[in-house]
Coordinates of C-alpha atoms and ligand atoms in Angstrom, one line a residue:
M1 CA -2.2 23.4 -32.2
S2 CA -3.7 21.0 -34.4
I3 CA -3.1 17.1 -33.4
T4 CA -3.3 14.4 -36.0
Y5 CA -3.4 10.8 -35.8
K6 CA -1.0 8.2 -37.2
S7 CA -0.5 4.5 -37.2
T8 CA 1.9 2.5 -34.9
R9 CA 2.8 0.2 -38.1
G10 CA 3.5 3.1 -40.7
G11 CA 0.7 2.8 -42.7
E12 CA -1.6 5.7 -42.0
Q13 CA -0.5 9.5 -41.3
N14 CA -2.1 12.7 -40.9
V15 CA -5.7 11.2 -40.0
P16 CA -7.9 13.9 -38.3
A17 CA -9.0 12.4 -34.6
S18 CA -12.6 12.0 -35.8
L19 CA -11.4 9.7 -38.5
A20 CA -9.5 7.8 -35.8
I21 CA -12.4 7.8 -33.8
L22 CA -14.7 6.2 -36.5
K23 CA -11.9 3.5 -38.0
G24 CA -10.7 2.5 -34.6
L25 CA -8.3 0.5 -35.8
A26 CA -5.8 1.5 -38.8
Q27 CA -6.1 -0.4 -41.8
D28 CA -2.8 -2.2 -41.5
G29 CA -3.8 -3.3 -38.0
G30 CA -2.1 -0.8 -36.3
L31 CA -3.2 1.3 -33.7
F32 CA -3.5 5.4 -33.7
V33 CA -1.5 7.6 -31.6
P34 CA -1.4 11.4 -31.4
D35 CA 1.6 12.6 -33.3
T36 CA 2.6 14.4 -30.4
I37 CA 1.5 14.0 -26.6
P38 CA 0.2 18.0 -26.3
A39 CA 1.1 19.9 -23.1
F40 CA -1.6 21.4 -20.6
D41 CA -2.0 24.9 -21.5
K42 CA -3.4 25.9 -18.1
S43 CA -1.9 25.3 -14.8
L44 CA -2.7 22.4 -12.0
K45 CA -4.2 25.2 -10.1
E46 CA -6.7 26.4 -12.9
Y47 CA -7.4 23.0 -13.5
A48 CA -8.2 22.2 -9.7
A49 CA -11.1 24.9 -9.9
M50 CA -13.2 22.9 -12.4
D51 CA -15.8 20.6 -12.2
Y52 CA -15.5 17.1 -14.3
K53 CA -17.2 18.4 -17.4
Q54 CA -15.3 21.7 -17.7
L55 CA -11.9 19.7 -17.3
A56 CA -12.9 16.9 -19.5
Y57 CA -13.1 19.8 -22.2
E58 CA -10.0 21.2 -21.4
I59 CA -7.9 18.1 -21.8
M60 CA -10.2 16.6 -24.5
K61 CA -9.7 19.7 -26.5
L62 CA -6.3 18.9 -26.6
Y63 CA -6.3 16.1 -28.7
F64 CA -9.3 16.4 -30.5
T65 CA -8.4 19.1 -32.3
D66 CA -10.7 19.0 -35.4
F67 CA -13.7 19.2 -33.0
T68 CA -15.6 22.1 -32.3
K69 CA -16.0 23.5 -28.6
E70 CA -19.5 23.1 -29.1
E71 CA -19.4 19.4 -30.2
L72 CA -16.9 18.5 -27.9
E73 CA -19.2 19.9 -25.1
N74 CA -22.3 18.4 -26.5
C75 CA -20.3 15.1 -26.3
I76 CA -19.1 15.8 -23.1
N77 CA -22.6 17.0 -21.3
R78 CA -24.3 13.9 -22.7
A79 CA -22.0 11.5 -21.1
Y80 CA -21.1 12.6 -17.8
D81 CA -25.0 13.3 -16.6
T82 CA -27.2 11.4 -14.4
K83 CA -26.1 7.9 -15.8
F84 CA -23.4 8.9 -13.1
D85 CA -24.4 8.4 -9.3
T86 CA -22.3 11.1 -8.0
E87 CA -22.2 14.7 -9.1
E88 CA -18.4 14.2 -8.7
I89 CA -18.3 11.8 -11.2
A90 CA -15.0 10.3 -10.4
P91 CA -14.9 10.7 -6.4
L92 CA -11.4 10.1 -4.4
V93 CA -12.1 8.3 -1.3
E94 CA -9.0 8.2 1.2
A95 CA -8.4 4.8 3.1
D96 CA -5.6 3.7 4.9
G97 CA -2.9 6.1 3.7
A98 CA -3.8 5.7 -0.1
Y99 CA -6.3 7.6 -2.3
Y100 CA -8.9 5.6 -4.0
L101 CA -9.8 7.1 -7.3
E102 CA -13.7 5.4 -7.6
L103 CA -14.3 5.1 -11.1
F104 CA -17.2 3.0 -10.8
H105 CA -20.1 5.4 -10.5
G106 CA -21.2 5.1 -14.3
A107 CA -24.4 2.9 -15.6
T108 CA -22.5 -0.5 -15.4
I109 CA -20.2 0.2 -12.1
A110 CA -17.5 -0.7 -13.9
F111 CA -14.2 2.0 -15.1
K112 CA -15.0 1.2 -18.7
D113 CA -18.2 3.6 -18.4
M114 CA -16.0 6.6 -17.8
A115 CA -14.9 6.1 -21.6
L116 CA -17.8 3.9 -23.1
S117 CA -20.3 6.8 -21.9
I118 CA -18.8 9.6 -24.1
L119 CA -17.3 7.2 -27.1
P120 CA -20.8 6.8 -28.9
H121 CA -21.3 10.5 -28.8
L122 CA -17.8 11.1 -30.3
M123 CA -18.4 8.4 -32.9
T124 CA -21.6 10.0 -34.2
T125 CA -20.4 13.4 -34.4
S126 CA -17.2 12.1 -36.0
A127 CA -19.5 10.3 -38.3
K128 CA -21.5 13.6 -39.2
K129 CA -17.8 15.8 -39.3
N130 CA -17.0 12.7 -42.1
G131 CA -20.1 13.0 -44.0
T132 CA -21.0 9.2 -43.3
K133 CA -24.8 8.8 -44.0
N134 CA -24.8 5.3 -42.8
E135 CA -26.3 3.9 -39.4
I136 CA -23.2 2.8 -37.1
V137 CA -23.4 -0.8 -36.6
I138 CA -21.5 -1.6 -33.2
L139 CA -20.0 -5.1 -33.2
T140 CA -18.9 -6.5 -30.1
A141 CA -17.7 -9.8 -28.6
T142 CA -17.7 -9.7 -25.0
S143 CA -16.3 -12.1 -21.8
G144 CA -18.7 -9.7 -19.9
D145 CA -17.9 -6.6 -18.6
T146 CA -17.2 -4.7 -22.0
G147 CA -20.4 -5.8 -23.4
K148 CA -22.8 -4.3 -21.0
A149 CA -20.8 -1.2 -20.5
A150 CA -20.6 -0.4 -24.6
L151 CA -24.8 -1.6 -24.7
A152 CA -25.1 1.2 -21.8
G153 CA -23.3 3.7 -23.8
F154 CA -25.0 3.4 -27.1
A155 CA -28.5 2.2 -26.0
D156 CA -31.0 4.8 -27.8
V157 CA -27.8 6.7 -29.5
E158 CA -29.4 7.8 -32.7
G159 CA -27.6 6.9 -35.5
T160 CA -26.3 3.8 -34.0
R161 CA -27.1 -0.2 -32.9
I162 CA -25.3 -1.9 -31.4
V163 CA -25.0 -5.9 -31.4
V164 CA -23.1 -8.0 -28.4
F165 CA -22.5 -11.7 -29.0
Y166 CA -21.5 -13.5 -25.8
P167 CA -20.6 -17.4 -24.5
K168 CA -24.2 -18.5 -23.2
N169 CA -22.3 -20.4 -20.4
G170 CA -18.9 -18.0 -20.4
V171 CA -20.3 -15.3 -18.3
S172 CA -21.2 -14.7 -14.3
P173 CA -24.7 -14.9 -13.7
V174 CA -25.1 -11.4 -12.8
Q175 CA -23.2 -10.5 -16.4
E176 CA -25.7 -12.1 -18.2
R177 CA -28.8 -10.5 -16.5
Q178 CA -27.2 -7.1 -17.1
M179 CA -26.9 -7.6 -20.7
V180 CA -30.2 -9.6 -21.4
T181 CA -31.9 -7.2 -19.3
Q182 CA -30.9 -4.0 -21.5
K183 CA -32.9 -1.9 -22.8
G184 CA -33.3 0.3 -26.1
E185 CA -34.6 -0.5 -29.7
N186 CA -31.2 -0.3 -31.2
T187 CA -29.6 -2.9 -28.8
C188 CA -29.3 -6.4 -29.6
V189 CA -27.8 -9.3 -27.5
I190 CA -27.1 -12.8 -28.5
G191 CA -25.4 -16.0 -26.8
I192 CA -23.7 -18.3 -28.8
H193 CA -22.8 -21.9 -28.5
G194 CA -19.2 -21.9 -28.0
N195 CA -16.6 -19.7 -25.6
F196 CA -15.4 -16.4 -25.7
D197 CA -12.6 -16.9 -28.3
D198 CA -15.5 -18.3 -30.7
A199 CA -17.4 -15.2 -30.2
Q200 CA -14.3 -13.3 -30.6
T201 CA -13.0 -14.9 -33.8
G202 CA -16.7 -14.7 -35.1
V203 CA -16.7 -11.3 -35.0
K204 CA -13.2 -10.8 -36.6
N205 CA -14.4 -12.7 -39.2
I206 CA -17.2 -10.2 -40.0
F207 CA -15.6 -7.4 -39.6
A208 CA -13.2 -8.8 -42.7
D209 CA -15.8 -9.7 -44.8
K210 CA -16.1 -6.8 -47.4
E211 CA -18.8 -8.7 -49.4
L212 CA -21.1 -8.3 -46.4
A213 CA -19.7 -4.8 -45.7
A214 CA -20.3 -3.7 -49.4
Y215 CA -24.0 -5.9 -49.1
L216 CA -24.7 -3.5 -45.7
E217 CA -23.6 -0.4 -47.5
E218 CA -26.2 -0.9 -50.0
K219 CA -28.7 -1.1 -47.1
G220 CA -27.3 2.4 -45.3
F221 CA -25.0 0.5 -42.5
Q222 CA -21.5 0.3 -41.9
F223 CA -19.8 -1.3 -39.0
S224 CA -17.5 -0.1 -36.5
S225 CA -15.8 -1.5 -32.7
A226 CA -16.0 0.0 -29.6
N227 CA -12.9 -1.9 -28.3
S228 CA -10.3 -0.5 -26.0
I229 CA -7.6 0.3 -28.8
N230 CA -10.1 3.0 -30.0
I231 CA -8.5 6.4 -29.6
G232 CA -12.0 7.6 -28.3
R233 CA -11.6 5.4 -25.2
L234 CA -8.1 6.3 -24.4
I235 CA -8.3 9.7 -24.0
P236 CA -11.4 10.4 -22.0
Q237 CA -9.2 8.0 -19.7
V238 CA -6.6 10.6 -19.5
V239 CA -9.0 13.4 -17.8
Y240 CA -9.4 11.3 -14.3
Y241 CA -5.8 11.3 -13.4
V242 CA -5.7 15.5 -13.9
Y243 CA -8.9 15.2 -12.0
A244 CA -7.8 13.1 -9.0
Y245 CA -4.5 15.8 -8.9
A246 CA -6.9 18.4 -9.2
T247 CA -9.1 17.0 -6.4
L248 CA -5.9 16.6 -4.0
L249 CA -4.8 20.0 -4.9
K250 CA -7.8 21.7 -4.2
E251 CA -8.3 19.5 -0.8
G252 CA -5.0 21.0 0.3
K253 CA -3.8 17.0 0.6
I254 CA -0.9 18.1 -1.8
A255 CA 0.8 21.4 -3.1
E256 CA 0.8 22.4 -6.5
N257 CA 3.6 20.6 -8.9
D258 CA 3.9 17.8 -6.1
T259 CA 4.6 14.6 -7.1
I260 CA 2.2 11.6 -6.8
N261 CA 2.6 8.1 -7.8
V262 CA -0.4 6.0 -9.1
V263 CA -1.5 2.3 -9.1
V264 CA -3.5 0.9 -12.1
P265 CA -5.1 -2.6 -12.1
T266 CA -4.2 -3.6 -15.5
G267 CA -5.6 -5.9 -18.4
N268 CA -5.1 -4.7 -21.8
F269 CA -3.2 -1.8 -20.5
G270 CA -5.8 1.0 -21.7
N271 CA -6.1 2.4 -18.1
I272 CA -2.4 2.8 -17.2
L273 CA -1.3 4.1 -20.5
A274 CA -3.6 7.1 -19.9
A275 CA -1.9 8.0 -16.6
F276 CA 1.0 8.2 -18.6
Y277 CA -0.4 10.3 -21.5
A278 CA -1.4 12.5 -18.3
K279 CA 2.4 12.4 -17.0
N280 CA 3.7 13.2 -20.3
M281 CA 1.3 16.3 -20.9
G282 CA 2.7 17.5 -17.4
L283 CA 1.1 16.0 -14.6
P284 CA 3.6 15.6 -12.0
I285 CA 3.2 11.8 -11.9
G286 CA 6.2 9.6 -10.5
K287 CA 6.1 6.0 -10.5
L288 CA 3.3 4.3 -12.8
I289 CA 2.9 0.8 -10.8
C290 CA 1.3 -1.4 -13.2
A291 CA -0.6 -4.2 -11.2
S292 CA -1.4 -7.5 -12.5
N293 CA -3.0 -10.8 -10.9
E294 CA -1.7 -14.3 -11.3
N295 CA -1.9 -13.9 -15.4
K296 CA 1.6 -11.3 -14.4
V297 CA 2.9 -11.2 -18.2
L298 CA 3.2 -7.3 -17.8
Y299 CA 5.4 -7.9 -14.3
D300 CA 7.5 -10.1 -16.3
F301 CA 8.1 -7.6 -19.3
F302 CA 8.7 -4.9 -16.6
Q303 CA 11.2 -7.4 -14.6
D304 CA 13.3 -8.8 -17.7
G305 CA 12.0 -6.5 -21.0
C306 CA 10.9 -9.9 -22.7
Y307 CA 6.8 -10.0 -23.4
D308 CA 6.2 -13.6 -23.4
K309 CA 2.2 -14.8 -23.4
N310 CA 3.5 -18.4 -23.5
R311 CA 2.0 -19.9 -20.7
E312 CA -0.9 -20.9 -18.9
F313 CA -3.9 -19.0 -18.6
I314 CA -5.5 -18.8 -15.3
L315 CA -8.9 -17.7 -14.2
T316 CA -8.8 -15.6 -11.4
S317 CA -11.3 -13.6 -9.2
S318 CA -10.1 -10.5 -11.4
P319 CA -11.7 -11.5 -14.6
S320 CA -11.2 -8.2 -16.6
M321 CA -7.4 -8.7 -16.1
D322 CA -7.3 -12.3 -17.3
I323 CA -5.1 -11.1 -20.4
L324 CA -2.4 -12.6 -21.9
I325 CA -2.1 -10.1 -24.7
S326 CA -2.3 -6.6 -23.8
S327 CA -3.5 -5.0 -26.9
N328 CA -2.7 -1.3 -25.9
L329 CA 1.2 -1.8 -24.9
E330 CA 1.5 -1.3 -28.6
R331 CA 1.2 2.4 -28.2
L332 CA 4.0 1.8 -25.5
I333 CA 6.2 0.2 -27.6
Y334 CA 5.9 2.1 -30.5
W335 CA 7.3 5.1 -28.2
L336 CA 10.0 3.2 -26.3
A337 CA 11.4 2.5 -30.2
G338 CA 11.5 6.3 -30.6
N339 CA 8.3 6.1 -32.8
D340 CA 9.6 3.7 -35.5
A341 CA 7.0 2.0 -37.2
A342 CA 9.0 -0.7 -38.8
S343 CA 10.7 -1.8 -35.4
N344 CA 7.3 -1.6 -33.5
Q345 CA 5.8 -3.8 -36.5
A346 CA 8.9 -6.5 -36.2
Y347 CA 7.6 -6.7 -32.4
M348 CA 4.3 -7.4 -33.4
E349 CA 5.1 -9.9 -35.7
Q350 CA 7.4 -11.9 -33.2
L351 CA 4.2 -12.0 -31.1
K352 CA 1.9 -13.1 -33.2
S353 CA 4.2 -15.8 -34.7
A354 CA 6.2 -16.9 -31.6
G355 CA 4.2 -15.3 -28.7
K356 CA 7.1 -13.2 -27.5
Y357 CA 9.5 -10.5 -28.4
E358 CA 12.3 -8.7 -26.1
I359 CA 13.0 -5.0 -26.5
T360 CA 16.6 -3.6 -26.4
P361 CA 18.3 -2.5 -23.4
E362 CA 18.3 1.2 -24.5
M363 CA 14.3 0.9 -24.6
K364 CA 14.2 -0.6 -21.2
D365 CA 15.7 2.0 -20.0
K366 CA 13.1 4.4 -21.3
L367 CA 10.7 2.0 -18.5
K368 CA 12.0 3.6 -15.5
D369 CA 9.1 5.0 -14.4
F370 CA 6.9 2.2 -14.8
V371 CA 7.0 -0.6 -11.7
G372 CA 5.5 -3.9 -12.6
G373 CA 3.6 -5.3 -9.4
F374 CA 1.4 -8.3 -8.8
A375 CA -0.7 -9.9 -6.2
S376 CA -1.9 -13.7 -6.3
E377 CA -5.6 -14.7 -5.4
T378 CA -4.6 -15.0 -1.7
E379 CA -2.8 -11.7 -1.6
T380 CA -5.4 -10.1 -3.2
A381 CA -8.2 -11.8 -1.0
T382 CA -5.8 -10.8 2.3
K383 CA -6.0 -7.1 1.3
I384 CA -9.6 -6.5 1.1
K385 CA -10.1 -8.2 4.0
D386 CA -7.4 -6.3 6.0
L387 CA -8.4 -3.1 4.6
Y388 CA -12.1 -3.5 5.2
D389 CA -11.0 -4.5 9.0
K390 CA -9.1 -1.5 9.6
T391 CA -11.2 0.8 8.0
G392 CA -14.5 -0.2 7.2
Y393 CA -14.2 0.4 3.4
V394 CA -15.1 -2.3 0.8
I395 CA -12.8 -2.7 -2.2
D396 CA -13.5 -4.8 -5.7
T397 CA -11.3 -8.0 -6.4
H398 CA -9.4 -5.8 -9.3
T399 CA -8.9 -2.6 -6.8
G400 CA -7.9 -5.7 -4.6
V401 CA -5.1 -6.4 -6.8
A402 CA -3.7 -3.1 -6.8
A403 CA -3.9 -2.4 -3.4
A404 CA -2.1 -5.7 -2.5
A405 CA 0.6 -5.1 -5.1
F406 CA 0.9 -1.5 -3.5
G407 CA 1.6 -2.8 -0.4
K408 CA 4.4 -4.6 -1.6
Y409 CA 6.2 -2.0 -3.2
L410 CA 6.0 0.2 0.3
E411 CA 7.4 -3.0 2.1
N412 CA 9.8 -2.9 -0.5
T413 CA 10.6 1.1 -1.5
K414 CA 9.1 2.9 1.9
D415 CA 8.5 5.6 -0.5
T416 CA 6.1 8.1 1.1
T417 CA 4.8 9.4 -2.1
P418 CA 1.0 10.3 -2.0
T419 CA -0.5 7.6 -4.5
V420 CA -4.0 6.9 -6.0
I421 CA -5.1 3.7 -6.6
A422 CA -7.7 3.6 -9.4
S423 CA -10.6 1.9 -8.4
T424 CA -12.0 0.1 -11.2
A425 CA -15.2 -2.0 -10.1
S426 CA -17.8 -1.5 -7.3
P427 CA -17.3 -4.6 -5.1
F428 CA -21.3 -5.1 -5.8
K429 CA -20.1 -6.5 -9.1
F430 CA -18.0 -9.2 -7.5
A431 CA -20.1 -9.7 -4.6
R432 CA -19.3 -13.2 -4.0
S433 CA -15.6 -13.3 -4.2
V434 CA -15.4 -9.8 -2.4
M435 CA -17.7 -11.3 0.6
N436 CA -15.6 -15.0 0.6
A437 CA -12.9 -12.5 1.2
I438 CA -14.1 -11.0 4.2
D439 CA -15.5 -14.2 5.6
T440 CA -16.0 -17.4 4.2
K441 CA -19.1 -18.3 6.0
Y442 CA -21.0 -15.9 3.2
D443 CA -20.4 -18.6 0.2
A444 CA -23.8 -20.1 1.1
M445 CA -25.4 -17.2 0.1
S446 CA -27.4 -16.7 -3.1
D447 CA -26.0 -14.0 -5.8
F448 CA -28.5 -11.2 -4.6
E449 CA -28.4 -12.4 -0.6
L450 CA -24.9 -11.5 -0.9
I451 CA -25.6 -8.0 -2.5
D452 CA -27.8 -7.2 0.4
E453 CA -25.1 -8.2 3.0
L454 CA -22.6 -6.3 1.2
S455 CA -24.6 -3.3 1.7
K456 CA -25.0 -3.9 5.2
V457 CA -21.3 -4.8 6.4
G458 CA -19.9 -1.8 3.6
N459 CA -22.7 0.5 5.1
V460 CA -23.0 1.6 1.3
S461 CA -26.5 1.8 -0.8
I462 CA -26.9 -0.8 -3.4
P463 CA -26.0 0.7 -6.7
N464 CA -29.1 1.5 -9.0
A465 CA -27.3 -1.0 -11.9
I466 CA -28.0 -4.0 -9.6
E467 CA -31.6 -2.8 -8.5
E468 CA -32.1 -2.7 -12.0
I469 CA -31.6 -6.2 -12.7
R470 CA -33.3 -7.6 -9.9
N471 CA -36.9 -7.9 -11.4
A472 CA -36.0 -6.4 -14.9
P473 CA -37.5 -8.6 -17.4
V474 CA -35.7 -10.5 -20.3
R475 CA -35.5 -8.4 -23.4
H476 CA -32.8 -10.5 -25.5
K477 CA -33.5 -14.4 -25.3
T478 CA -31.6 -15.5 -28.7
V479 CA -28.9 -18.0 -28.7
C480 CA -27.0 -19.1 -31.9
E481 CA -24.6 -21.1 -33.3
K482 CA -21.4 -19.7 -34.1
E483 CA -21.8 -20.3 -37.7
D484 CA -25.1 -18.4 -37.5
M485 CA -23.9 -14.8 -36.4
V486 CA -24.2 -13.3 -39.6
A487 CA -27.8 -14.5 -40.0
E488 CA -28.5 -13.1 -36.7
I489 CA -27.0 -9.9 -37.5
K490 CA -29.2 -9.1 -40.9
K491 CA -32.2 -10.5 -39.1
F492 CA -31.6 -7.4 -36.2
L493 CA -31.2 -4.7 -39.2
Q494 CA -34.1 -6.3 -41.3
V495 CA -32.0 -6.5 -44.3
Ligands
PLP501 C1 -11.3 -3.7 -18.1 C2 -10.7 -3.6 -16.8 C3 -9.3 -3.9 -16.6 C4 -8.3 -3.2 -17.1 O1 -8.1 -2.4 -17.4 P1 -7.3 -2.3 -18.8 O2 -7.4 -0.6 -19.5 O3 -7.5 -3.3 -20.1 O4 -5.7 -2.2 -18.3 C5 -9.3 -3.3 -15.1 N1 -10.3 -3.6 -13.9 C6 -11.7 -3.9 -14.1 C7 -12.8 -3.6 -13.5 C8 -11.9 -3.7 -15.6 O5 -13.2 -3.7 -16.2

């Protein structure tokens, strides 16, 4: 069966997967969604006999139907290789009655590697399929994690360049070191004097600049985005939910067709939406527990059907979830509205003008498989410590939010369904917060001392991604004013 993509705002239809990946966002500002969610064409038992790459092929072929088998397998083989430090790619670890799905074994030790390691290959393949001769220039503004994951994914990928802008004084020291030491002749990292919003607004303006686009076209370049709303990032994330289920089945922890629950620490709503897609394909998922930190817009939305971003923005120890506009939620709203683009568009306009919208009671009824959860900073730190004291297993702060929210859910419901918690970052990436949660005495240590200490207390070796930056030379030293972003891009492209 052939699947095509359409915009959630109605402006584009019948777009093949490769073109949707190349475009990222639809022209009308909507997000691309598949015209139907495909059903599994093999049994869960058959999936359980496959390794990660084979399974990735089986799932992605159902969505990317204009890719040949060879094209898709090539992309998969280049993505899920030795960049990951474990053969399983996404191992499942049992601790204190839950299954932690470790999504942080890729190049930058956070879950964004799961999709950003394959996106560059999907994109260059898509460019070829659509006869694009230009070199693709990925432009990204980052508050820390996405930038590095995109750099690692696109570094030295033929036919691509990548330019990342970050707020010079707005990322953590480890995050900055990770980016400015990035290897690859096609990479460019620039600090700007300003905050993340300045960087993001600058990038949005560059994307909207038609004159610049025409000039670059002449020189053989075109911009694209590695943003989390790209369908080429969403679909690869469906794979690991099926893989988690298949692993439980293979290990005899569940029987075929048993129901499991999933808990996902959520920001932009991409990761949990992938779990929802997996459920709709036929994966027996009961509850989708959406965990928020103190920026609990989504928790409130699941409570009363009102999405309201008008509130204080809180900086927490799980920064990748500090988000007030969850862009991928638009795909769910569209589905709740019965795939009605006009209705979805009206909600999105309300969000833009008033900062909030309220869905109808009928739409809210369709949300019954979702459970909103949240955890405060204290609840998260307590959970990290308790889990460590009880089992010796150390989780990061984002995963801590999920684990704490799950604990509260269990207290309320006494639900005994086997549960998979998406573990989205290595504790080494947020060593200071993690170690402080375990014992405040660690606060006096330097970042790298903390990392050595974490390795000792957690009895896990220090990931390559951290070892690499300890002594790596700084390759990217440019810092510019926000007015000079275009000039810096031209300098890098030598045009
Ligand atoms: C991006 C990120 C999240 C949030 O994922 P979404 O798909 O945006 O909901 C959670 N944890 C970590 C570590 C992340 O990097």
